[in-house]
C-alpha positions in Angstrom: -0.4 0.0 0.4 1.4 3.0 -0.6 2.2 5.6 2.5 -0.8 8.3 3.1 2.4 10.9 2.1 2.9 9.4 -1.0 -1.0 10.6 -2.0 -0.8 13.2 0.0 2.2 14.0 -2.6 0.9 12.6 -5.2 -0.4 16.1 -7.2 3.2 16.9 -7.7 2.9 15.8 -11.1 0.3 18.2 -11.4 1.5 21.4 -10.6 1.4 24.3 -12.4 4.3 26.4 -13.2 4.1 28.9 -11.4 4.5 27.8 -8.7 8.0 26.6 -9.6 9.0 30.4 -10.7 7.7 31.5 -7.2 10.3 29.2 -5.6 12.7 30.8 -7.9 12.6 33.4 -6.3 13.6 31.9 -2.9 16.5 30.3 -1.4 17.2 26.3 -2.7 17.9 24.2 0.3 14.3 23.3 2.0 13.3 19.9 2.5 9.7 20.5 1.6 6.9 22.8 0.4 3.0 23.4 -0.2 0.8 25.9 -0.7 -3.0 25.6 0.6 -5.5 28.4 1.3 -8.3 29.4 -1.3 -5.5 30.1 -3.3 -4.8 26.7 -4.5 -7.9 24.9 -3.3 -11.2 25.7 -4.2 -13.7 27.8 -1.6 -17.1 28.4 -1.8 -17.5 31.6 -2.4 -13.7 32.8 -3.1 -14.3 31.2 -6.6 -13.5 35.0 -8.4 -11.2 36.6 -6.0 -7.6 37.5 -5.8 -6.0 35.5 -3.0 -3.2 35.6 -1.2 -1.2 31.7 -2.2 -0.3 30.0 0.9 2.9 28.5 1.0 4.8 26.9 3.8 8.4 26.0 3.5 9.8 23.3 5.4 14.2 24.0 6.1 16.3 21.6 8.2 18.5 25.1 9.1 16.2 28.1 9.5 19.4 30.1 10.3 20.9 29.2 7.2 17.6 29.5 5.4 16.8 32.8 6.1 20.2 34.3 6.9 19.9 33.1 2.2 16.7 34.6 2.2 17.4 38.2 4.0 19.7 38.6 1.3 17.6 38.2 -1.8 14.9 39.0 -0.2 15.4 41.5 2.3 12.0 43.3 1.5 10.0 40.2 2.7 10.7 41.1 6.2 10.0 43.4 9.0 12.4 44.8 10.7 13.8 42.0 12.7 16.2 42.0 10.3 18.2 44.0 11.3 18.3 41.8 14.7 19.9 39.2 11.9 19.4 36.1 10.7 19.9 34.3 14.6 17.3 36.4 16.3 14.5 35.5 13.3 15.1 31.5 13.6 15.0 31.8 17.1 12.3 34.1 16.8 10.6 31.5 14.8 12.0 28.0 16.8 10.8 29.4 19.8 7.9 31.5 19.7 3.9 30.4 18.9 3.4 27.9 17.0 7.3 28.0 15.8 6.6 29.1 12.2 7.9 32.7 11.1 5.7 33.8 8.5 6.4 36.4 5.9 2.5 38.2 4.4 1.6 39.9 1.6 4.3 39.4 -0.3 4.0 41.3 -4.3 5.2 38.9 -6.3 4.7 41.4 -9.7 6.3 39.6 -12.7 3.8 36.9 -12.0 0.9 39.9 -11.0 0.4 37.4 -7.8 0.7 37.9 -3.2 2.0 35.7 -1.2 2.0 34.7 2.4 4.7 32.3 3.4 5.9 29.9 6.3 9.4 29.1 7.4 8.8 25.6 9.9 12.1 23.8 10.6 11.5 19.9 9.7 12.1 18.9 13.8 9.0 21.3 14.8 6.8 20.3 11.8 8.1 17.1 12.8 7.1 16.9 16.2 3.1 18.7 15.9 2.5 16.0 13.1 2.9 13.0 15.6 2.8 15.2 18.6 -0.3 17.4 18.3 1.8 20.5 19.8 -0.1 23.4 18.6 -2.1 21.3 16.2 -1.8 24.5 13.6 0.6 22.8 11.0 -0.8 19.9 11.3 -4.7 20.8 11.2 -3.4 22.3 7.8 -2.6 18.7 6.5 -5.6 17.2 7.8 -6.9 19.1 4.6 -6.1 18.7 0.8 -2.8 20.6 0.2 -1.1 21.6 -3.1 2.5 19.5 -2.4 5.2 21.7 -4.8 8.4 19.8 -3.1 8.0 16.1 -2.2 10.1 14.8 0.9 12.9 13.0 0.9 12.4 11.9 4.6 11.3 9.2 5.8 10.5 10.0 9.4 8.7 13.3 7.4 6.4 11.0 5.2 5.6 8.5 8.7 5.0 11.6 10.2 2.9 13.4 7.2 0.8 9.6 7.3 -0.3 9.4 11.5 -0.6 13.1 11.5 -3.8 11.9 8.8 -4.6 9.1 11.1 -5.2 10.8 13.7 -7.1 12.9 12.9 -9.6 9.6 11.6 -10.1 8.1 15.2 -10.2 11.7 16.4 -13.7 13.0 13.6 -14.8 8.8 15.4 -14.8 9.6 18.0 -16.5 13.3 18.2 -19.5 11.4 15.7 -21.8 9.7 16.3 -23.0 5.3 15.4 -24.3 7.2 11.8 -22.7 9.9 9.8 -22.2 11.0 6.1 -19.0 11.0 4.4 -20.1 15.0 4.3 -19.7 15.1 8.3 -16.7 12.8 8.5 -14.2 15.7 6.2 -16.4 18.2 8.0 -15.9 16.7 11.2 -11.7 16.2 10.1 -11.7 20.0 8.8 -12.9 21.6 12.3 -10.4 19.7 14.1 -8.1 23.1 13.8 -11.0 25.7 13.6 -13.3 24.7 16.6 -11.2 27.7 19.1 -9.1 29.2 16.3 -8.8 32.8 17.4 -9.4 33.5 14.1 -12.1 32.7 13.6 -14.6 34.4 16.4 -12.9 38.2 14.7 -11.6 37.6 11.1 -12.5 34.6 9.1 -16.5 33.1 7.6 -18.3 31.9 9.6 -18.5 28.9 7.5 -15.0 28.7 6.7 -14.8 24.9 7.1 -18.2 24.4 5.1 -16.6 26.4 2.0 -13.8 23.7 2.3 -15.3 20.7 2.5 -18.8 20.7 -0.4 -16.3 21.5 -3.3 -13.2 19.4 -1.8 -14.8 15.8 -1.3 -13.1 14.3 -4.0 -9.9 15.1 -3.0 -10.8 14.8 0.8 -11.4 11.0 -0.6 -8.7 10.4 -2.6 -6.2 11.8 0.9 -7.8 9.2 2.8 -9.3 6.4 1.0 -5.4 4.9 2.1 -5.8 6.0 5.9 -9.5 4.5 5.9 -8.0 0.7 4.4 -7.0 0.2 8.3 -9.8 1.2 9.5 -12.3 -1.5 8.6 -13.2 -3.4 11.7 -14.1 -0.1 13.3 -16.1 1.7 10.5 -17.9 0.6 8.2 -17.4 3.6 5.1 -19.2 2.5 2.1 -18.4 4.8 -1.6 -21.9 7.0 -2.6 -24.3 8.3 -0.7 -24.9 6.1 1.9 -24.5 6.3 5.7 -21.5 5.2 7.0 -21.7 3.1 9.9 -19.2 2.9 13.5 -18.6 0.7 16.6 -19.2 3.1 19.0 -19.0 0.6 21.4 -16.4 1.7 24.9 -13.8 -0.9 24.4 -13.1 1.0 21.0 -13.4 4.7 21.6 -10.9 3.3 23.7 -8.6 2.2 20.9 -9.1 5.2 19.6 -7.6 7.0 22.5 -4.7 5.2 22.8 -4.0 6.1 19.3 -4.1 9.8 19.7 -1.8 11.8 19.5 0.5 11.9 22.7 -0.3 16.0 23.8 -4.1 15.6 23.1 -4.2 12.4 25.5 -1.6 14.7 28.4 -4.7 17.3 28.7 -7.4 14.6 28.9 -5.7 13.3 31.8 -4.9 16.3 33.6 -8.9 17.6 32.5 -9.9 14.3 34.0 -7.4 14.6 37.5 -8.5 18.1 38.2 -9.1 18.5 41.7 -9.4 15.2 42.0 -8.2 11.4 42.0 -4.6 11.3 40.6 -5.1 8.4 37.5 -2.8 7.0 35.0 -3.6 8.0 31.8 -4.7 4.4 30.7 -6.8 4.4 33.5 -8.3 8.3 32.8 -8.6 7.2 28.5 -10.5 4.0 29.9 -12.7 6.2 31.8 -13.3 8.6 29.6 -14.5 5.7 26.8 -17.3 4.9 28.9 -18.4 8.4 29.9 -21.5 9.5 28.1 -19.6 13.0 27.9 -16.6 11.4 25.6 -17.2 13.3 22.7 -17.4 16.6 24.5 -14.8 16.5 26.5 -11.9 16.2 23.7 -13.9 18.5 21.5 -12.9 20.8 24.5 -9.7 19.5 24.6 -8.5 20.2 20.9 -10.9 23.5 21.2 -8.8 25.1 24.2 -5.2 23.7 22.5 -6.3 25.5 19.2 -6.9 28.6 20.9 -4.5 28.6 23.2 -2.2 27.8 19.6 -3.5 29.6 17.2 -3.7 33.0 19.6 0.1 33.5 20.2 1.1 32.7 16.4 -1.8 35.4 15.8 0.4 37.9 18.4 3.4 36.3 16.4 3.0 37.9 13.2 2.3 41.5 14.0 6.8 41.7 14.9 7.2 39.0 11.6 4.5 40.8 9.7 5.3 44.6 11.2 2.4 46.7 12.1 1.4 48.6 8.7 1.1 44.9 7.4 -0.3 43.7 9.8 -3.0 46.7 9.8 -3.2 45.4 6.1 -3.6 41.7 6.4 -6.9 42.2 8.7 -8.2 44.4 7.0 -7.7 42.1 4.2 -9.2 39.6 5.9 -11.7 41.4 7.2 -13.1 42.1 3.3 -13.3 38.6 2.3 -15.9 37.9 4.9 -18.4 40.2 2.8 
C-alpha cells in the first residue's frame, strides 16, 4: 500500500509552473513545501477573488535559510531582520506555533501576492506526531498542493500518522451513523473549532466552504488511511451512510491512538481536583463516559485557541504594524 505521505504528495506531477517560478525566487535549501488556502484549493465564495497564495517552507536549518533569504529578499521581512538571522531563526522556533510568516509579499512579475511560512523539519514532525500546536498538522489534515515532496522517511511517516490521528479523533466525535460529508467536516473542523481567528477574521462558514467543493480530494487523501479502519467503521462509496462501532472498548482504542498532547490534556482535565489516575485508567474512564466526545472537543478547542492566539500575536512583529493592519483588513473584507 502506498503511504499516506505519498498520496498527499501525489498531485506534484500536475503542479502549475507558477509555483515553480515563485519558488525559484527563494533559497533552494528547503526539504518540503506545500501550498494551501483558497487560492490553491477551491472554496465556496472565493472562486473569483484574487486570493493570496499561502506557502509553507520546511527547512533543515532555519538559521541558514533565513540568512540566505534575508540577502535575497530583504523587503519580505519586517524590521526584525535588522536583529540578524540568528534572532529571526530563534523567534521562529521558540514562539507561537514555531512558524515564521512573511505576509503580503507581492510577486509583481507574476501578478500574485503570497504569504509564506518557514518551519524547521523537526518542529513540523513534532506537530504532526504529537499535535503540540495542531497548527500545521491541522492544515495538513486537508487537501493541499505539494510543491516539493520530502525525501525524509521521518517526515513521510509523520504525515501518514497525522492523517491517521485525524481519523481516530473524528470517529470519537461523530455519532454511530454519519455521512461522508460529516466525516470530512469533522476532520477539517479539528483545527478550526477554537481558532482565535474564527472569532474575528474568518467566515463562520469556512469549514463548510472548504469541504463541499473538495469531497473528491478528501476522498483521495484519506482512502489509503481508511483501509486501516475496516474493523471500526463501514465507509461505503457513494451516498450511503457510514456506520461505526461505538462500543466503549472501541472508543478506548481510538483514545489510545491519539497524539501525545491531546492524551496528556485529557488526563490533566480528568484528574483536576480529584484522584490522580494514570493515562490508561483515565482514557478507559473517558471511553465509558457518555460525554467522551464533549470532553475531546473541548480539549482540542482549548489547544487550538492557545496556539492560534500565540501565533497571531507573533504575526504582529513578523509582519510589522502596517502589514498587520492590511492583512487583517483583507481578512475582514473576504467575509463580505
